[in-house]
Amino acid sequence: MQLIDNQYFIQNQNVLEICKKFGTPLYVYDGAKIEEQVNKIKSAFGGVDLKIKYACKANTNISVLKLMKKLGVELDVVSPQEMKLGFMAGFSPEQITFTSSGVAFEEIEDSINHGVIINIDNLPTLEKFGQKYGGSVPCMLRIRPNVEGGGNIKIMTGHKDSKFGIAIEQKDEILAITEKYNLNIVGLHQHTGSDIKDGQTFVDAAAVMLDLAFSFPNLKYMDFGGGFKVAYKEGDIVTDMEDLGVKLTTAFKNFCTKYGRELQLWFEPGKYLVSECGFLFATANVVKNNPRKTLIGVNSGLNHLIRPMMYDAYHEVVNVSNPNFAETNTYDVVGYICETDNFAKERVLPIANEGDIMCFLNAGAYGFTMSSNYNSRFRPAEVLIYQNQAYLVRERETMEDIVKNQILADF
Ligand code: PLP
C-alpha cells in the first residue's frame, strides 16, 4: 500500500474508493506482492530444480490459488477440502501434495484415488498404507527432525514434543515398515515451524533430512517445508532468502552428488507468499475515551482476524482516512466481538474519528482462512487486485449463510 498525495493506493486502486465500493470489513490482496515473493524464492534457488508448493491453508481463496498456478507455484494441502479447492482453481492432481497430520485413513485413500501424492506423518498410518498399497503407490514421509524454530511455541512443529511427523529417532521402525511392504518412498518432508527468522534453522533441519535420505534409494523430492519470516513492522528481521539460497543450494548439490542423482528441492511456504499481500480494512464504529486509554472500536474483530488474540501476532495499523501524523494520539484498536478482542495496543496513530477506515497489514495469511461466524457475524468480502484491476473474489456473507445447515427443532 503506497501513500500518494495523501491517499493510499494498492497498485493503481485508491483504497478508500475500494472500501466504498465493496464495503467494510473487507480483505484485499495485492497480486503483485504475491508475484514479487514467488520471484524472490525462485531467484534465490535458481541453481537447483526447485518447486514451490504453496501451503494453501494460509489463504484458500480459489482466485489466489489460480494466481499461484499462473505463477508456476504448486500446492500443499492439509485436507480433502483444500485438495478440492485446488482442483477448482485448475491444479492437476500431480501438482498437489497432501501433507496429512493424524488424519483418518479414508482421507489418505481419497487423496490417492484422486491421484494426489500423500505425505504420511505417523507409523500406524504407514503400516496401514503398506498393507493396502505396498509399493504400488508412491508416498512421502513427514519427518520430525527435532530442530527448534518458529516465532512462538504455538507455531513450532519440529521440536521433540511436537505432535507433527515421524520422529527422526524412529528411523529403524520407518525402515522396517518400508522393507516389510517394499514401499516406494519418493520424498522426505519436514516443516520446522512458522516465522523462522534464522536461516541456520533451515540449514540444520535440512542436514538431518539429507542424512536420512541416504536410507531411501528411490527419492525424487526433498521438501524442506515453509516457515519463512516476513516483516510485520519496519526493522523486523526476516528470513534472508538470498543467503539461505546460497547455503542450502550448496548443501543440496553436495548431497545430490553423493546420492548419485539430482533431486527436486521443494518448499511449502504460506506466510512468505501471502502475508504481506493482504490488508483487512475495517471502519471505526466508535472512538472511545476511557480514563486509562483511548480505544478505536472497529466493525471487525477476532472473528475476522484471530492472530493477535491467538498468537499475540503483531499487525501494523494504518488510518487510511487520515494519513496525517502531524497530530497523533495513542490508541488501542479493538474489535466489536463480545470477548476481549484486541487488534493492537498502544499504537501512535493520526487522530482517528468515527467512520475512519482502519487497515490491518499482513492480513493475507491465516486471516480469512481462520475466520469464523462467532457472534453470528458475517465473514468479510475479499478482493484481489491483479494487474491494476480489482476483482471481487468472495461476496460478503449474508443471514442465509448464518442459518445455512441449521434446523429449527420440531418440538
Ligand atoms: N507446511 C506445513 C506442514 C505447515 O503446517 C505450515 C504451517 O502451519 C506451512 C507449511 C506454512 O507455514 P508458513 O505459513 O509459516 O510458511
XYZ file of C-alpha atoms and ligand atoms in Angstrom:
427
model
C 0.000 0.000 0.000
C 1.503 3.285 -1.106
C 0.761 6.819 0.046
C 0.497 9.128 -2.971
C -0.698 12.724 -2.481
C -2.187 11.855 0.913
C -4.191 8.933 -0.465
C -3.436 5.254 -0.109
C -3.197 3.043 -3.190
C -2.763 -0.659 -3.886
C -1.401 -0.817 -7.425
C -3.444 1.911 -9.166
C -6.502 1.360 -6.967
C -7.495 4.035 -4.473
C -8.060 2.206 -1.209
C -10.854 4.430 0.114
C -12.718 4.002 -3.154
C -12.358 0.222 -2.983
C -13.735 0.259 0.577
C -16.612 2.456 -0.568
C -17.387 0.184 -3.485
C -17.190 -3.165 -1.680
C -17.916 -2.072 1.904
C -16.073 -2.998 5.094
C -14.894 -5.165 6.734
C -13.007 -6.163 3.617
C -9.981 -8.301 2.826
C -7.913 -7.010 -0.096
C -4.992 -8.909 -1.663
C -2.297 -7.405 -3.852
C -1.448 -9.921 -6.599
C 1.739 -8.037 -7.496
C 3.121 -8.618 -3.995
C 2.433 -12.362 -4.287
C 4.334 -12.419 -7.568
C 7.241 -10.492 -6.012
C 7.516 -13.028 -3.177
C 7.372 -16.004 -5.542
C 10.142 -14.465 -7.624
C 12.346 -13.898 -4.555
C 12.338 -17.620 -3.785
C 12.817 -18.584 -7.436
C 15.761 -16.274 -7.816
C 17.437 -17.385 -4.552
C 17.139 -21.050 -5.579
C 17.871 -20.676 -9.290
C 20.726 -23.203 -9.008
C 18.538 -26.213 -8.157
C 15.459 -27.949 -9.544
C 13.014 -26.026 -7.322
C 9.285 -26.488 -6.784
C 7.305 -24.113 -4.610
C 4.326 -25.874 -3.066
C 2.168 -23.118 -1.612
C 0.833 -24.148 1.842
C -2.641 -23.042 0.942
C -4.028 -23.243 4.466
C -2.708 -19.672 4.671
C -5.247 -18.428 2.135
C -7.512 -20.722 0.137
C -9.421 -18.210 -1.911
C -9.650 -20.009 -5.254
C -8.654 -16.873 -7.157
C -5.493 -16.622 -5.053
C -4.873 -20.302 -5.862
C -5.454 -19.590 -9.559
C -2.884 -16.804 -9.401
C -0.388 -19.177 -7.757
C -0.877 -21.612 -10.614
C -0.323 -18.821 -13.133
C 2.956 -18.048 -11.341
C 4.138 -21.658 -11.649
C 3.562 -22.465 -7.989
C 2.081 -25.820 -6.943
C 0.077 -26.756 -3.841
C 0.486 -28.285 -0.422
C -2.876 -29.166 1.121
C -3.803 -30.453 4.563
C -7.367 -31.638 3.983
C -9.509 -33.181 1.227
C -11.405 -29.899 1.096
C -8.229 -27.931 0.307
C -7.416 -30.537 -2.325
C -10.799 -29.969 -3.964
C -10.328 -26.197 -3.865
C -7.014 -26.805 -5.631
C -8.811 -28.732 -8.382
C -11.380 -25.926 -8.696
C -8.531 -23.457 -9.173
C -7.185 -25.575 -12.039
C -4.409 -27.614 -10.409
C -3.904 -31.166 -11.642
C -3.518 -33.985 -9.075
C 0.210 -34.353 -9.682
C 0.702 -30.693 -8.723
C -0.796 -31.284 -5.266
C 0.696 -32.886 -2.146
C -1.495 -33.892 0.782
C 0.520 -33.298 3.963
C -1.516 -35.236 6.468
C -1.459 -34.679 10.197
C -3.151 -37.512 12.078
C -5.983 -37.711 9.554
C -8.434 -40.589 9.081
C -7.141 -43.276 6.705
C -10.176 -42.655 4.464
C -8.732 -39.198 3.689
C -5.482 -40.803 2.618
C -7.376 -43.215 0.386
C -9.405 -40.331 -1.008
C -6.321 -38.339 -1.973
C -4.729 -41.433 -3.551
C -7.944 -42.109 -5.501
C -7.702 -38.544 -6.822
C -4.079 -39.081 -7.886
C -2.622 -36.734 -5.251
C 0.608 -37.747 -3.548
C 0.351 -38.395 0.165
C 2.803 -37.315 2.824
C 2.477 -39.723 5.790
C 3.138 -38.415 9.299
C 2.908 -41.430 11.623
C 3.931 -45.089 11.824
C 0.465 -46.689 12.289
C -0.726 -44.962 9.106
C 2.435 -46.017 7.289
C 1.724 -49.606 8.343
C -1.888 -49.373 7.085
C -0.663 -47.770 3.871
C 1.809 -50.626 3.411
C -0.889 -53.255 3.988
C -3.235 -51.678 1.464
C -0.927 -50.379 -1.246
C 2.526 -51.896 -0.708
C 4.877 -50.406 -3.270
C 2.143 -49.818 -5.866
C 1.519 -46.192 -4.809
C 4.446 -43.832 -4.205
C 4.384 -41.827 -0.973
C 6.311 -39.287 1.024
C 7.230 -39.271 4.710
C 6.870 -36.341 7.063
C 9.807 -36.465 9.460
C 10.153 -34.555 12.701
C 13.801 -33.544 12.723
C 13.912 -32.393 16.379
C 15.052 -28.929 15.372
C 13.559 -25.965 17.208
C 12.401 -22.989 15.230
C 9.498 -20.593 14.991
C 8.274 -17.317 16.360
C 6.060 -18.735 19.086
C 5.614 -22.131 20.783
C 2.187 -22.489 19.178
C 3.732 -22.386 15.707
C 6.791 -24.584 16.354
C 6.367 -28.023 14.815
C 9.799 -29.621 14.511
C 10.754 -29.962 18.189
C 10.836 -33.085 20.384
C 7.433 -32.519 21.995
C 5.632 -31.633 18.782
C 2.756 -33.805 17.561
C 3.918 -33.498 13.961
C 5.709 -36.013 11.795
C 7.531 -39.264 12.467
C 10.352 -38.647 14.935
C 13.781 -38.983 13.414
C 14.756 -41.335 16.271
C 12.175 -43.807 14.883
C 14.247 -44.252 11.753
C 14.660 -48.016 12.332
C 10.893 -48.515 12.590
C 10.371 -46.494 9.402
C 12.914 -48.615 7.579
C 11.414 -51.838 8.914
C 7.935 -50.937 7.598
C 9.413 -49.735 4.309
C 11.210 -53.016 3.837
C 8.303 -55.178 5.020
C 5.934 -53.739 2.409
C 8.520 -52.804 -0.199
C 7.260 -49.206 -0.041
C 8.100 -46.735 -2.777
C 9.199 -43.695 -0.738
C 9.734 -40.900 -3.264
C 10.016 -37.897 -0.974
C 11.006 -36.809 2.512
C 9.415 -33.822 4.148
C 9.906 -31.680 7.221
C 8.380 -28.426 8.453
C 10.063 -26.896 11.479
C 7.630 -24.105 12.277
C 6.443 -20.677 11.261
C 8.087 -17.228 11.457
C 11.620 -18.640 11.391
C 13.986 -15.722 11.010
C 17.240 -17.586 11.408
C 18.287 -19.232 8.130
C 20.510 -21.588 10.121
C 17.379 -23.358 11.405
C 16.520 -24.368 7.827
C 20.088 -25.474 7.209
C 20.089 -27.577 10.429
C 16.762 -29.234 9.620
C 17.896 -29.877 6.038
C 21.076 -31.542 7.320
C 19.009 -34.034 9.357
C 16.848 -34.789 6.326
C 19.709 -35.126 3.869
C 21.443 -37.538 6.198
C 18.285 -39.655 6.432
C 17.794 -39.519 2.667
C 20.657 -41.943 2.024
C 18.463 -44.707 3.502
C 15.860 -44.260 0.740
C 17.149 -45.103 -2.759
C 14.008 -44.068 -4.745
C 13.764 -40.420 -3.723
C 12.686 -37.760 -6.206
C 11.835 -34.895 -3.847
C 13.147 -33.320 -0.661
C 10.606 -30.970 0.927
C 12.100 -28.560 3.456
C 8.744 -27.075 4.500
C 7.716 -23.467 4.946
C 8.009 -21.006 7.791
C 9.980 -18.139 6.244
C 9.655 -14.996 8.336
C 8.258 -11.827 6.819
C 8.299 -8.283 8.210
C 5.407 -7.209 10.420
C 6.856 -3.809 11.076
C 9.748 -1.693 9.931
C 13.107 -3.042 11.052
C 11.844 -6.609 11.635
C 14.383 -9.309 10.960
C 13.181 -11.537 8.133
C 14.487 -14.760 6.588
C 17.393 -13.730 4.376
C 16.282 -15.608 1.251
C 19.407 -14.855 -0.773
C 21.699 -16.100 1.992
C 19.542 -19.175 2.577
C 19.603 -19.820 -1.175
C 23.380 -19.877 -1.202
C 23.725 -22.071 1.897
C 21.024 -24.604 1.104
C 21.854 -24.831 -2.588
C 25.423 -25.735 -1.723
C 24.378 -28.363 0.840
C 21.730 -29.767 -1.509
C 24.033 -30.002 -4.505
C 26.699 -31.740 -2.440
C 24.070 -34.178 -1.245
C 22.804 -34.859 -4.784
C 26.340 -35.609 -5.952
C 26.794 -38.158 -3.163
C 23.287 -39.558 -3.628
C 24.068 -40.040 -7.302
C 21.034 -38.235 -8.718
C 19.585 -34.723 -8.964
C 16.504 -34.465 -6.767
C 13.845 -31.783 -6.747
C 14.003 -29.334 -3.840
C 10.607 -28.299 -2.501
C 9.488 -25.565 -0.158
C 5.952 -25.081 1.054
C 5.656 -21.506 2.261
C 2.379 -19.944 3.319
C 3.051 -16.616 5.016
C 6.018 -15.756 2.852
C 3.804 -15.746 -0.233
C 0.614 -14.180 1.084
C 1.075 -12.435 4.452
C 2.205 -9.056 3.164
C -0.114 -9.051 0.172
C -3.171 -8.896 2.433
C -4.974 -5.970 4.058
C -8.012 -6.095 6.308
C -9.997 -2.865 6.151
C -12.500 -2.021 8.873
C -14.468 1.086 9.771
C -14.159 2.846 13.138
C -17.570 2.433 14.758
C -16.557 4.394 17.811
C -13.644 6.331 19.257
C -13.967 5.925 22.988
C -12.070 7.848 25.647
C -11.754 5.554 28.613
C -9.987 7.167 31.581
C -6.904 4.970 31.081
C -6.800 4.727 27.291
C -8.378 5.786 24.063
C -9.938 2.993 22.048
C -10.793 2.753 18.385
C -13.594 0.198 18.067
C -13.942 -1.165 14.546
C -16.568 -3.194 12.686
C -14.439 -6.334 12.757
C -12.846 -8.498 15.395
C -11.253 -11.811 16.270
C -13.940 -13.438 14.141
C -12.157 -11.999 11.084
C -8.530 -11.827 12.195
C -7.785 -14.023 15.186
C -3.989 -13.875 15.040
C -3.489 -11.077 17.598
C -5.611 -12.896 20.179
C -4.372 -16.381 19.290
C -0.640 -15.842 18.864
C -0.093 -12.291 20.143
C 0.655 -11.577 16.488
C 1.591 -8.015 15.617
C -0.346 -6.288 12.849
C 0.583 -2.765 11.844
C -2.430 -0.438 11.840
C -2.908 2.375 9.338
C -5.619 5.007 9.458
C -6.333 5.145 5.752
C -8.740 8.081 6.137
C -6.185 10.234 7.920
C -2.550 9.789 6.931
C -1.505 12.992 8.702
C 0.951 12.287 11.540
C 1.215 16.000 12.471
C -1.333 15.358 15.202
C -1.402 11.934 16.849
C -2.789 10.059 19.820
C -2.041 6.679 21.418
C -4.757 4.139 20.752
C -5.770 0.578 21.406
C -7.613 -0.787 18.408
C -10.308 -3.254 19.398
C -12.987 -5.332 17.728
C -16.758 -5.500 18.179
C -16.833 -9.088 19.449
C -18.192 -9.746 22.910
C -14.868 -11.114 24.167
C -11.546 -9.441 24.847
C -10.765 -8.610 21.288
C -7.648 -6.524 20.712
C -6.125 -5.924 17.317
C -3.392 -3.628 18.572
C -2.268 -1.959 21.770
C -0.755 1.453 22.442
C -0.235 2.484 18.849
C 0.629 6.068 17.997
C -1.680 6.903 15.112
C -3.007 10.011 13.410
C -6.144 11.344 15.124
C -8.985 8.906 14.496
C -12.627 9.802 14.053
C -15.769 7.763 13.818
C -16.150 6.487 10.264
C -12.418 6.385 9.537
C -11.172 3.361 7.615
C -8.553 1.460 9.583
C -6.279 -1.043 7.895
C -4.506 -4.060 9.412
C -1.401 -5.071 7.491
C -0.006 -8.599 6.989
C -3.547 -9.931 6.884
C -3.194 -12.153 3.812
C -2.057 -15.300 5.639
C -4.191 -17.059 8.253
C -6.641 -14.153 8.169
C -9.735 -15.154 6.258
C -8.914 -18.876 6.497
C -9.041 -18.705 10.296
C -12.139 -16.520 10.350
C -15.439 -17.625 11.856
C -19.043 -16.610 12.370
C -18.519 -16.044 16.099
C -21.187 -13.735 17.491
C -23.123 -14.765 14.361
C -21.334 -12.105 12.364
C -20.847 -12.330 8.607
C -17.411 -13.071 7.223
C -15.994 -10.258 5.063
C -15.857 -9.981 1.311
C -12.498 -10.481 -0.429
C -10.990 -8.523 -3.310
C -7.918 -9.474 -5.350
C -6.098 -6.740 -7.214
C -4.314 -8.149 -10.214
C -2.690 -6.104 -12.961
C -4.371 -2.918 -11.681
C -7.858 -4.406 -11.690
C -9.884 -5.082 -8.560
C -11.733 -8.420 -8.664
C -14.379 -9.276 -6.093
C -13.322 -12.853 -5.278
C -15.721 -13.592 -2.421
C -19.005 -11.991 -1.558
C -19.760 -10.830 1.945
C -21.821 -13.379 3.821
C -25.495 -12.836 4.494
C -28.003 -14.091 7.045
C -28.589 -17.065 4.749
C -25.016 -18.204 5.367
C -25.511 -17.948 9.117
C -28.597 -20.177 9.157
C -27.493 -22.499 6.377
C -27.465 -26.086 7.731
C -29.314 -25.097 10.902
C -32.579 -26.904 11.605
C -35.204 -25.461 13.885
C -36.046 -28.474 16.043
C -39.514 -29.815 15.535
C -40.675 -29.969 19.198
N 3.830 -26.663 5.820
C 3.205 -27.187 6.882
C 3.165 -28.648 7.041
C 2.602 -26.341 7.816
O 1.989 -26.860 8.886
C 2.642 -24.929 7.604
C 2.014 -24.008 8.545
O 1.475 -24.286 9.564
C 3.287 -24.444 6.474
C 3.870 -25.334 5.591
C 3.370 -22.978 6.165
O 3.979 -22.255 7.154
P 4.233 -20.705 6.893
O 2.919 -20.088 6.619
O 4.844 -20.198 8.149
O 5.157 -20.617 5.740
